[in-house]
Each structure stands twice: as C-alpha cells, then as structure tokens.
Coordinates of C-alpha atoms and ligand atoms in Angstrom, one line a residue:
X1 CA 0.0 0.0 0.0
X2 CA 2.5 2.8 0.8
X3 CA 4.8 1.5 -2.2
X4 CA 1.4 2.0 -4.3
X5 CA 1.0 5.7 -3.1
X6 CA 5.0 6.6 -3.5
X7 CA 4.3 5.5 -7.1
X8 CA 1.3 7.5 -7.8
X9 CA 2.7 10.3 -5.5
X10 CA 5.2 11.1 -8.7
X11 CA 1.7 11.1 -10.8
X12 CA -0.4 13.9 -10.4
X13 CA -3.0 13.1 -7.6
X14 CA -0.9 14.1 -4.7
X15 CA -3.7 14.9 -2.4
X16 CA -5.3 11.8 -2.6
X17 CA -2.3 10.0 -1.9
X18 CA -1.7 12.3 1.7
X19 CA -5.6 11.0 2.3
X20 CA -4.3 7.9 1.7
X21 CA -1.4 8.3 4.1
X22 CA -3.4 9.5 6.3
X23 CA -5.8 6.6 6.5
X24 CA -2.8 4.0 6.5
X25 CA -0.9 6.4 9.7
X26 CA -4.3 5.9 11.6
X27 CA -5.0 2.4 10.6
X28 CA -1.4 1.4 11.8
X29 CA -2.3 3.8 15.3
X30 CA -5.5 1.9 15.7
X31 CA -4.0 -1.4 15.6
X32 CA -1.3 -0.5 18.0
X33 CA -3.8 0.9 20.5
X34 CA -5.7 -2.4 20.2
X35 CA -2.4 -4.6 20.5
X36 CA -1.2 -2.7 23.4
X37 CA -4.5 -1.8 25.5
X38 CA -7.5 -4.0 25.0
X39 CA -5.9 -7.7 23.9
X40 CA -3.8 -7.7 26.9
X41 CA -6.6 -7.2 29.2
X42 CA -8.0 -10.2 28.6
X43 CA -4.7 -12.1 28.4
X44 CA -2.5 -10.8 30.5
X45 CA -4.2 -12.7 33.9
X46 CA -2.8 -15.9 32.7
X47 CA 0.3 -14.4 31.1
X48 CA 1.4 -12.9 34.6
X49 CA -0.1 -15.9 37.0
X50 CA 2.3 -17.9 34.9
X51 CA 5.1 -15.8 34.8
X52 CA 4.4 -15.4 38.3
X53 CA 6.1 -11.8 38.7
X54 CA 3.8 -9.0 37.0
X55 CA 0.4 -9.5 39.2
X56 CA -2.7 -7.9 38.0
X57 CA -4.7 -6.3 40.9
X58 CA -7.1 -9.6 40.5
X59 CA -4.5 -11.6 42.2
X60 CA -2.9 -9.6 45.1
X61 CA -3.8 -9.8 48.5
X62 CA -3.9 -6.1 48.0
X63 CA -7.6 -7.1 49.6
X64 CA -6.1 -8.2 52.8
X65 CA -4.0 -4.7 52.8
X66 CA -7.9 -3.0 52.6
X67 CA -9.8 -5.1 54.3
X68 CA -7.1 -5.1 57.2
X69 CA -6.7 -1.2 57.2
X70 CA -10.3 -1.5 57.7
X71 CA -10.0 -3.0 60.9
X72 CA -6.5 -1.3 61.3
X73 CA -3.9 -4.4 61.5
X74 CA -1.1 -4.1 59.1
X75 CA 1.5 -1.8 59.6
X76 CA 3.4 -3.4 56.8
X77 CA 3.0 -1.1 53.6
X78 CA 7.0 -0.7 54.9
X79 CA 9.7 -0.9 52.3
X80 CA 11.4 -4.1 51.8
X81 CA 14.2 -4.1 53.9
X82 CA 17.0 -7.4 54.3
X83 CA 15.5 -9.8 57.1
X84 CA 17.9 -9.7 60.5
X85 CA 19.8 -13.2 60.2
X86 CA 17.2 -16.4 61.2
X87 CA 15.0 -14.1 60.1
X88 CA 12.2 -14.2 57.8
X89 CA 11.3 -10.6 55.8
X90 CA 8.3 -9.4 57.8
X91 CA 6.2 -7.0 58.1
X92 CA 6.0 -6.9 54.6
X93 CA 2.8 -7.3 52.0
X94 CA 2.9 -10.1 50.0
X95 CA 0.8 -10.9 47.0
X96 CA -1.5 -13.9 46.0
X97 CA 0.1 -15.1 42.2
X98 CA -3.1 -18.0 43.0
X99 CA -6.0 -18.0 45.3
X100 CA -9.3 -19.2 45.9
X101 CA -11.0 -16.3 47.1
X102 CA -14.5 -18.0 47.0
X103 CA -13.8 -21.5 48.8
X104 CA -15.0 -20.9 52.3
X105 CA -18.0 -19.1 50.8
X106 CA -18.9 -21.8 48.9
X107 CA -18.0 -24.2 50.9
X108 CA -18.8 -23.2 54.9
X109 CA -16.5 -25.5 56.0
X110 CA -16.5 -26.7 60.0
X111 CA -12.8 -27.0 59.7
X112 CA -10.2 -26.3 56.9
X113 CA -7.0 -27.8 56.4
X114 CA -4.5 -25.8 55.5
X115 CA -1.3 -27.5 53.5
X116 CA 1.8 -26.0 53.5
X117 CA 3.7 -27.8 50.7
X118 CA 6.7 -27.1 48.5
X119 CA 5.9 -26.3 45.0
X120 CA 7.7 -29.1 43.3
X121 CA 6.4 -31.5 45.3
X122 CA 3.1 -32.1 43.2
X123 CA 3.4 -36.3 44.6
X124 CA 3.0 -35.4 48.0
X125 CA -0.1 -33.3 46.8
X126 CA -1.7 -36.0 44.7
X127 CA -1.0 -38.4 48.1
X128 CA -3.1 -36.0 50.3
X129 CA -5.6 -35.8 47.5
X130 CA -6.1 -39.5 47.1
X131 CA -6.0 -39.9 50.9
X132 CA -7.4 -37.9 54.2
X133 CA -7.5 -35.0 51.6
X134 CA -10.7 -36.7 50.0
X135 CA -12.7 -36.7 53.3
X136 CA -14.8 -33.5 53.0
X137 CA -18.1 -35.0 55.0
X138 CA -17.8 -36.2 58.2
X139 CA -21.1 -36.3 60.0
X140 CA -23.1 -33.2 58.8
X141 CA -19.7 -30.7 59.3
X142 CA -17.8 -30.2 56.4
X143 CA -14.0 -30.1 55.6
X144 CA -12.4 -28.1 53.4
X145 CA -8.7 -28.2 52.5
X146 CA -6.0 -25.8 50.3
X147 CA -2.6 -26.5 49.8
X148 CA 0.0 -22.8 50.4
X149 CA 3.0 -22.6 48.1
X150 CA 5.3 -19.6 47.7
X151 CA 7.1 -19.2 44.0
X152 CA 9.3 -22.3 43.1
X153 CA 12.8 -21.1 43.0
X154 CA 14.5 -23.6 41.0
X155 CA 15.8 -23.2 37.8
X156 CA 13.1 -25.0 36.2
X157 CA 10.4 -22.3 37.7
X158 CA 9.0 -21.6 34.4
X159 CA 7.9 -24.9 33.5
X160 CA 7.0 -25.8 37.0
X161 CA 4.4 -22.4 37.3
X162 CA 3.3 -23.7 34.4
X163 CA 2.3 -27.1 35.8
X164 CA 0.8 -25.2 39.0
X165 CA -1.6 -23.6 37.0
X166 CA -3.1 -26.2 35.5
X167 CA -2.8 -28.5 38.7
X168 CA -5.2 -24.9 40.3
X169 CA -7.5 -25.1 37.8
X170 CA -7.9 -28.7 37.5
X171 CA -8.5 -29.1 41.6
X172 CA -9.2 -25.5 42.8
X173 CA -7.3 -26.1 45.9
X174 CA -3.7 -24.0 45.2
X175 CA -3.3 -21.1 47.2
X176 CA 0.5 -19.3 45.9
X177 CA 1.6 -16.4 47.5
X178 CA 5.0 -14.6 46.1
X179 CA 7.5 -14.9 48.2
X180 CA 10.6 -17.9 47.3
X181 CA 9.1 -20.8 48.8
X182 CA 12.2 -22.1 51.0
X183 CA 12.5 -24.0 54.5
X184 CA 13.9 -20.8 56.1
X185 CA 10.6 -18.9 54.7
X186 CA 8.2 -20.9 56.0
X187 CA 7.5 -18.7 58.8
X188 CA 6.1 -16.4 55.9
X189 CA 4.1 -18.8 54.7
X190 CA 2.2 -19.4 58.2
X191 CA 1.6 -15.7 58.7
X192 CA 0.1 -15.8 54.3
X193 CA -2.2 -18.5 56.1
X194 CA -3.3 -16.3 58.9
X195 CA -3.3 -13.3 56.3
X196 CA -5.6 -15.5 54.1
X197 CA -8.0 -17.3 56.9
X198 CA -8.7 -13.3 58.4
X199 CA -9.8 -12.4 54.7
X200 CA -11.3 -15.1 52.8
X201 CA -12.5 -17.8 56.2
X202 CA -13.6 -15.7 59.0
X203 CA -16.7 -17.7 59.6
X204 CA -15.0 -21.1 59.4
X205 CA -15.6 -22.6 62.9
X206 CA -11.4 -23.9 63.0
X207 CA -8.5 -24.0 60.9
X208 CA -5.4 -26.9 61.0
X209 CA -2.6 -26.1 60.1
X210 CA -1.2 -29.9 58.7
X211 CA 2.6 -30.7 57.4
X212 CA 1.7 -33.1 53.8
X213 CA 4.0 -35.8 55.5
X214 CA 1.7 -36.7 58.0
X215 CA -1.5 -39.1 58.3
X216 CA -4.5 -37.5 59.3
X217 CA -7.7 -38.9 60.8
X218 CA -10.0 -36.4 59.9
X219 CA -13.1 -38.3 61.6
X220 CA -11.2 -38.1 64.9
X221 CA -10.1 -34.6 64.2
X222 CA -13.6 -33.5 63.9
X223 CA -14.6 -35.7 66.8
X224 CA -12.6 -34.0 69.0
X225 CA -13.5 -30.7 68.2
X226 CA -16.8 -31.2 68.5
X227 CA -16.0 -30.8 72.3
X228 CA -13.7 -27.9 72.3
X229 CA -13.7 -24.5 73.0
X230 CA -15.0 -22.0 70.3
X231 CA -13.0 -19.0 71.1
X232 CA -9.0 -18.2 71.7
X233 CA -8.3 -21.8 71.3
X234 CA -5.2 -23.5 70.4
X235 CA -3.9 -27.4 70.5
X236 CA -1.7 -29.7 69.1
X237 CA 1.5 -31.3 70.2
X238 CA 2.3 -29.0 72.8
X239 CA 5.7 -28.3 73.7
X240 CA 6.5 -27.1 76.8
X241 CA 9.8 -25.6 78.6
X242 CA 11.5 -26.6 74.7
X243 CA 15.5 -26.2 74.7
X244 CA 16.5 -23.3 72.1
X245 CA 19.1 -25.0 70.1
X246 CA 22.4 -23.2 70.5
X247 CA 24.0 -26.2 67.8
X248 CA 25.2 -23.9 64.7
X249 CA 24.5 -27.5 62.5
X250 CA 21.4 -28.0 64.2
X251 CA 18.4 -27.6 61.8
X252 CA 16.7 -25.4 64.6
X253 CA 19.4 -23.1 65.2
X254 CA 19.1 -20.0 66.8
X255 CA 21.5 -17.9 68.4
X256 CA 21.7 -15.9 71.6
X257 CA 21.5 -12.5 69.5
X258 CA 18.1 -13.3 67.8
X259 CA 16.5 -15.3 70.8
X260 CA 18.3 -14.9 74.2
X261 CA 16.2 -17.1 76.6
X262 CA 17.7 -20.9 76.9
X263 CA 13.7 -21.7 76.8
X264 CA 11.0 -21.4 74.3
X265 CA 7.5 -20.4 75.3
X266 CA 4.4 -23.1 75.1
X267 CA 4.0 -23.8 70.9
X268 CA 2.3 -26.1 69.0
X269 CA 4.6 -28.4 66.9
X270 CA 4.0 -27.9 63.7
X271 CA 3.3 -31.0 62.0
X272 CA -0.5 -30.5 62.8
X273 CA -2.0 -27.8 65.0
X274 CA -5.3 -26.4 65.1
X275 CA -6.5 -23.3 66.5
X276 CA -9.8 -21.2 66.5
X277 CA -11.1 -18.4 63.6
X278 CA -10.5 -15.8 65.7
X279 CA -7.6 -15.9 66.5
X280 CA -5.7 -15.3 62.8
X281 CA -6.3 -11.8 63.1
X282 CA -5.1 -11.5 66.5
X283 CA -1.9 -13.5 65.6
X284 CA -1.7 -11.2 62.8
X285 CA -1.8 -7.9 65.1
X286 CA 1.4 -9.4 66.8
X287 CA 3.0 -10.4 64.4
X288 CA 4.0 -6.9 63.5
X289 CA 5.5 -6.9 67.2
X290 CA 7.1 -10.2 67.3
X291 CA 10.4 -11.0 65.9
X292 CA 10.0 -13.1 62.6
X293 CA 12.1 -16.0 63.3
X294 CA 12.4 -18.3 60.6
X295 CA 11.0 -21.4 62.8
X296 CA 7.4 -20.7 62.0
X297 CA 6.1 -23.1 65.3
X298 CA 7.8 -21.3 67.2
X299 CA 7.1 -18.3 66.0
X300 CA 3.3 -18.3 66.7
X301 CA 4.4 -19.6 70.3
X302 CA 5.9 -16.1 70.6
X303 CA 2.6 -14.3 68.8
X304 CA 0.5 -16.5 71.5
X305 CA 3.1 -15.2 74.4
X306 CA 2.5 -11.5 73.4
X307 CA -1.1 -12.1 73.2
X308 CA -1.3 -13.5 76.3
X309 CA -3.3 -16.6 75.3
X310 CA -2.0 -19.7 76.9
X311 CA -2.3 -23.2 73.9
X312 CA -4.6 -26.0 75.0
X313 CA -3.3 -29.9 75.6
X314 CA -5.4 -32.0 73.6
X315 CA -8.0 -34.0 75.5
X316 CA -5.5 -36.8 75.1
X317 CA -1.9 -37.2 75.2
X318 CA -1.7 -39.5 72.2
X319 CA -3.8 -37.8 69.9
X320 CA -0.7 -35.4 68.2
X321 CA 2.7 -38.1 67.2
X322 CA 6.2 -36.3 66.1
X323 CA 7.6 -39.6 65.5
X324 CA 5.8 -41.9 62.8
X325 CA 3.7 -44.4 65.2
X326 CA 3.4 -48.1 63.6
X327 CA 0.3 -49.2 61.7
X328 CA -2.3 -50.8 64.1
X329 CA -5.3 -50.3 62.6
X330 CA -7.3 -49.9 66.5
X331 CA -4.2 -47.1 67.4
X332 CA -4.7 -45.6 64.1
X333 CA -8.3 -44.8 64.4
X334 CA -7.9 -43.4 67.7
X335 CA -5.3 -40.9 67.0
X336 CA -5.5 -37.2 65.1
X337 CA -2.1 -37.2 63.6
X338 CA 1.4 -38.2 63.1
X339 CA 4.2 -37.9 60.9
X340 CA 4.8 -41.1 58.1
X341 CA 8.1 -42.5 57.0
X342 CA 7.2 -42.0 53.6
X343 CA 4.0 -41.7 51.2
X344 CA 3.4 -45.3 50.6
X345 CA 3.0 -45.9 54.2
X346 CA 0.5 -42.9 54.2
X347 CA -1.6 -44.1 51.8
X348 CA -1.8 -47.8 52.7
X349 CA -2.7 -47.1 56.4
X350 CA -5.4 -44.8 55.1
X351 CA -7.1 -47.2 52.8
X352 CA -6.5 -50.5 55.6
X353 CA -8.5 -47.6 57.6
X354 CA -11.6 -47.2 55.5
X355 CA -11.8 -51.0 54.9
X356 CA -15.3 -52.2 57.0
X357 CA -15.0 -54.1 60.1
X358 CA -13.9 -53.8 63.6
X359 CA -11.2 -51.3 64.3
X360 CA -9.9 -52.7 68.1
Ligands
NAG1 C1 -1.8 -0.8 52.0 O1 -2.5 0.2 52.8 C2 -1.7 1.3 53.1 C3 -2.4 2.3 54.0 O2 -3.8 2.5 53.5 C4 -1.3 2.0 51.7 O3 -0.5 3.2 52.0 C5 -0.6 1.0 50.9 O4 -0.3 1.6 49.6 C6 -1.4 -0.3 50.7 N1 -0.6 -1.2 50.0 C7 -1.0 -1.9 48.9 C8 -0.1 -2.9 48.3 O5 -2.1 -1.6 48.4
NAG2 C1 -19.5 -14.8 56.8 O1 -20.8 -14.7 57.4 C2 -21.4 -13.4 57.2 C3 -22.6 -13.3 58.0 O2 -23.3 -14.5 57.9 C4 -21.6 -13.2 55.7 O3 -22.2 -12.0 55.4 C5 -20.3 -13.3 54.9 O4 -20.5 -13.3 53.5 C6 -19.5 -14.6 55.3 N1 -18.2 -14.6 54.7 C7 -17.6 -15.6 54.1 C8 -16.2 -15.4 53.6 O5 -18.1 -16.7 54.0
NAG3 C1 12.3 -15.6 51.3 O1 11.5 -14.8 50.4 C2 11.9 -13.5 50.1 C3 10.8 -12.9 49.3 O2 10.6 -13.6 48.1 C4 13.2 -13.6 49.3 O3 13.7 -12.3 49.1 C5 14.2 -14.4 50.2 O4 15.4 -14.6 49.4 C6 13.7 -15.7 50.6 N1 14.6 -16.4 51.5 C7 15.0 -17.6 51.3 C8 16.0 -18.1 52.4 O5 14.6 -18.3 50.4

C-alpha cells in the first residue's frame, strides 16, 4: 500500500495519496492501541499468573491490605528491607500469584485444612488428595482443604508455574503467594495462612494447620473438636519448657542475638495444629510486634506469648505423634495425627483404615 502511493505520489494526484497516508498512519495507530490496551486485558491474567512476577490487581492480597486497614492491623506497607539473620522478611505485604478467594464461601467448612507444601512437590499433593484429603463430609460438618506454596525457585520455575496452574484449575485447591518458597521462609508462609484465613475464612468454625508428610484422621479430628472450645483456642502437640538450640549445625538453630532465653515459650509443633477463627487476626496484630524467626512453630508460640493466650493440651496425650507411630489399625483410628516414613505408608494405612469391620 505505501509502495502504491509513493508510485502515484510522482503522478499527479498528490492529495489523494496524503488522504491515503493518512488513513494507512491511523489504521497502523489503531492497531497499536488495540495490540497494546484492549488484547492484553483479557490475556494478561494468565500471562502474569504464569510468569508469576507481574500481578494484575485480581491476584494480590492487596484485599487483605484493605480489608485489614479496615480494621486497622497491618502496619506493613514498609519498604522491603533485608530480614535480620534467622530471620524471615516481615512485616511486609505479599501478594497472592493464585488464590481461591471464593472457597469458604462456597463451601462453609466446619474445619479447613491448610497445607503448607513445597511447590515441586506435586506427589505429596496427589498423596493428600487420594488420601485424608478426599474426606470432606464427616457427620453433617464439612471439611475443606487448600494447599499454600510460595514461587518455586528452581531453575526450572517456568515450567514448573506452568504445571501449578493447571494443577489450580484442574482441583481449585492451590493457594500461591510470592515470596521464594524455602525452608527458612516458612514462617512467611504461616503468617500468608493467617493473612488469608482473616480475609477469605472468617466464619470457618477452626482451621489446622497440617505438614503433607503426615497421616491424618479427619473423623477423629472433627470428633474431638466437636467438644472444644470456640474461642482463643489453640492445640496440638504441645511443647513445653522446649531447649532453644544453640548447635550452629542444628536444623533449629538459633543464636543468643536473635532469641536470648535458653527456653522457648508453650508452641504447638507444627506437623499439625489447630486453632480457633479468631484468633488469625489477632496473631496477625502481633505479628508486627514479634520478631520473625524463621522457625514458624515457634514463631506463633511467641505471637500467643505476646497475646497473652495460653495453647490447650489435647483431650488426650496420644492424639498429636512427632515420631511416625506403627500401623495398628485400633491405634490408628484413635489418633489425630502423626508424621509417616514415607507416602506409601501414608496411603496404605489410610485405605486399611476405610476397609469395614472392627477397628480394636
Ligand atoms: C496498604 O495500605 C496502606 C495504608 O492505607 C497504603 O498506603 C498502601 O499503599 C497499601 N498497599 C497496597 C499494596 O495496596
Ligand atoms: C461470613 O458470614 C457473614 C454473615 O453470615 C456473611 O455476610 C459473609 O459473607 C460470610 N463470609 C464468608 C467469607 O463466608
Ligand atoms: C524468602 O522470600 C523472600 C521474598 O521472596 C526472598 O527475598 C528471600 O530470598 C527468601 N529467603 C530464602 C531463604 O529463600
């Protein structure tokens, strides 16, 4: 077209060529317009949950930032700064890459299990799907369950945010916030979870927190809290009078200049622990207050401390196991939870479970 109007410009018609022109300059403007304003709209949401770094408003927790300066909370519109050592950076907002802002409202769950589970690690996913992940009735009180990952920080991050998305909207159970998912930034991840409960499953009746690695009996979960308290409530494994680790090759290490006491305060162990609706916001308010050390157990031991709220013992000492307990199928459908030696084992003691007949 504009080799067509340089011809003809040598001709006579000059001024129908500069309409020409004209028309072709606009044409080209409107296309650009379109190209850069109104296709990305309707792309770009899967383009940047994918990419994981350019996050349109749709999928920040910039709702948490509002609905929390509603009820004044967060003090953490603070600039990134480098986290102290053992540290995890916080205050500091974080955004949702994948949520599902809708679940508890759809679902009024009893109880929701929250899973806090490494990105990569889709098998230990499909385990808890296939096993006490599949248990959403028990009784008339309904379970729901979502699985927290921060971004994957392997080299392979593209491919594997890739594979997240399509594992979110095949089972609508992925919750993603963006920080580098890592073992020293899972206190981060607990305080997304209490971010995310406060928000989006306020009227949920209690919330466990529940490592993928462990067996859980969700019919004796909800059995017991069927007799609990309703209000400032928090169980688990208890651990009491805990030594602070002062081992540099420890994996709990913390030194005298980030924690000085030689004893923790009362937490919860966090392979499983479960703890009332309204206390996420509370935890929240001191968690601008307490230091962010990077063991997240430990770390809500020290929000409960500052809040003055004292954890519960479970009803009975053998309900919450740190060390994997052997298969015995009346033991097993007593307990609440403990920690596997690997997935097989997780998976065969919860189907011997559902088989009919006699547990003791
Ligand atoms: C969070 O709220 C504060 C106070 O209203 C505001 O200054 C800040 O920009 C907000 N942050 C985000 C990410 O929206
Ligand atoms: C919680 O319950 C209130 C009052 O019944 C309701 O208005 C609100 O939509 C519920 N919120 C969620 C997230 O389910
Ligand atoms: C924790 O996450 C933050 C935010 O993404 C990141 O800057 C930091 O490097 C992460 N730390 C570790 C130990 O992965």
């Amino acid at each position: 077209m504009v080799e067509d109007c340089e011809k003809q410009s040598h001709g006579s018609s000059s001024s129908g060529c500069r309409s020409l022109r004209s028309f072709f300059i606009f044409t080209v403007f409107l296309v650009l317009f379109l190209c850069y304003y109104i296709i990305p709209n309707e792309l770009s949401d899967t383009w940047a949950v994918t990419v994981g770094l350019f996050l349109p408003e749709k999928y920040t927790i910039k709702m948490v930032n509002d609905s929390l300066n509603a009820a004044p909370i967060v003090t953490s519109a603070e600039p990134w700064k480098p986290p102290e050592p053992y540290c995890v950076a916080y205050p500091h907002t974080y955004n949702l890459v994948l949520n599902e802002p809708e679940k508890c409202q759809k679902e009024n769950p009893f109880v929701i299990l929250i899973v806090p589970v490494a990105p990569s690690n889709a098998a230990a996913r499909d385990t808890v799907r296939s096993t006490w992940g599949s248990e959403r009735l028990i009784g008339d009180k309904t379970v729901s369950i979502l699985f927290l990952l921060g971004l994957p920080a392997s080299e392979e991050s593209e491919t594997l945010q890739q594979n997240l998305l399509q594992e979110s909207e095949k089972y609508h159970d992925i919750i993603q916030s963006d920080f580098w998912d890592s073992y020293y930034n899972l206190t981060i991840k607990t305080i997304i979870m209490l971010e995310w409960l406060h928000v989006y499953c306020p009227n949920a009746s209690y919330a466990m927190k529940v490592d993928s690695d462990v067996f859980l009996n969700v019919k004796a979960l909800v059995k017991m809290l069927l007799s609990v308290p309703k209000q400032s409530y928090m169980t688990g494994l208890v651990a009491r009078n805990a030594v602070v680790l002062r081992d540099p090759h420890s994996k709990w290490y913390l030194p005298k200049t980030v924690y000085e006491p030689a004893f923790y305060p009362p937490y919860a162990l966090g392979l499983g622990y479960i703890f009332t609706l309204d206390l996420p916001e509370k935890l929240i308010k001191a968690a601008q207050l307490v230091k962010p050390v990077y063991i997240e157990d430990v770390f809500l031991g020290l929000c409960m401390t500052h809040l003055g709220i004292a954890l519960t013992n479970p009803p009975d000492g053998t309900l919450f196991n740190v060390f994997p307990v052997e298969y015995n199928r009346c033991r097993y459908s007593k307990l609440i939870a403990t920690t596997t030696r690997s997935m097989r084992d997780q998976v065969e003691f919860w189907k011997d479970l559902q088989k009919p007949g006699p547990y003791c």
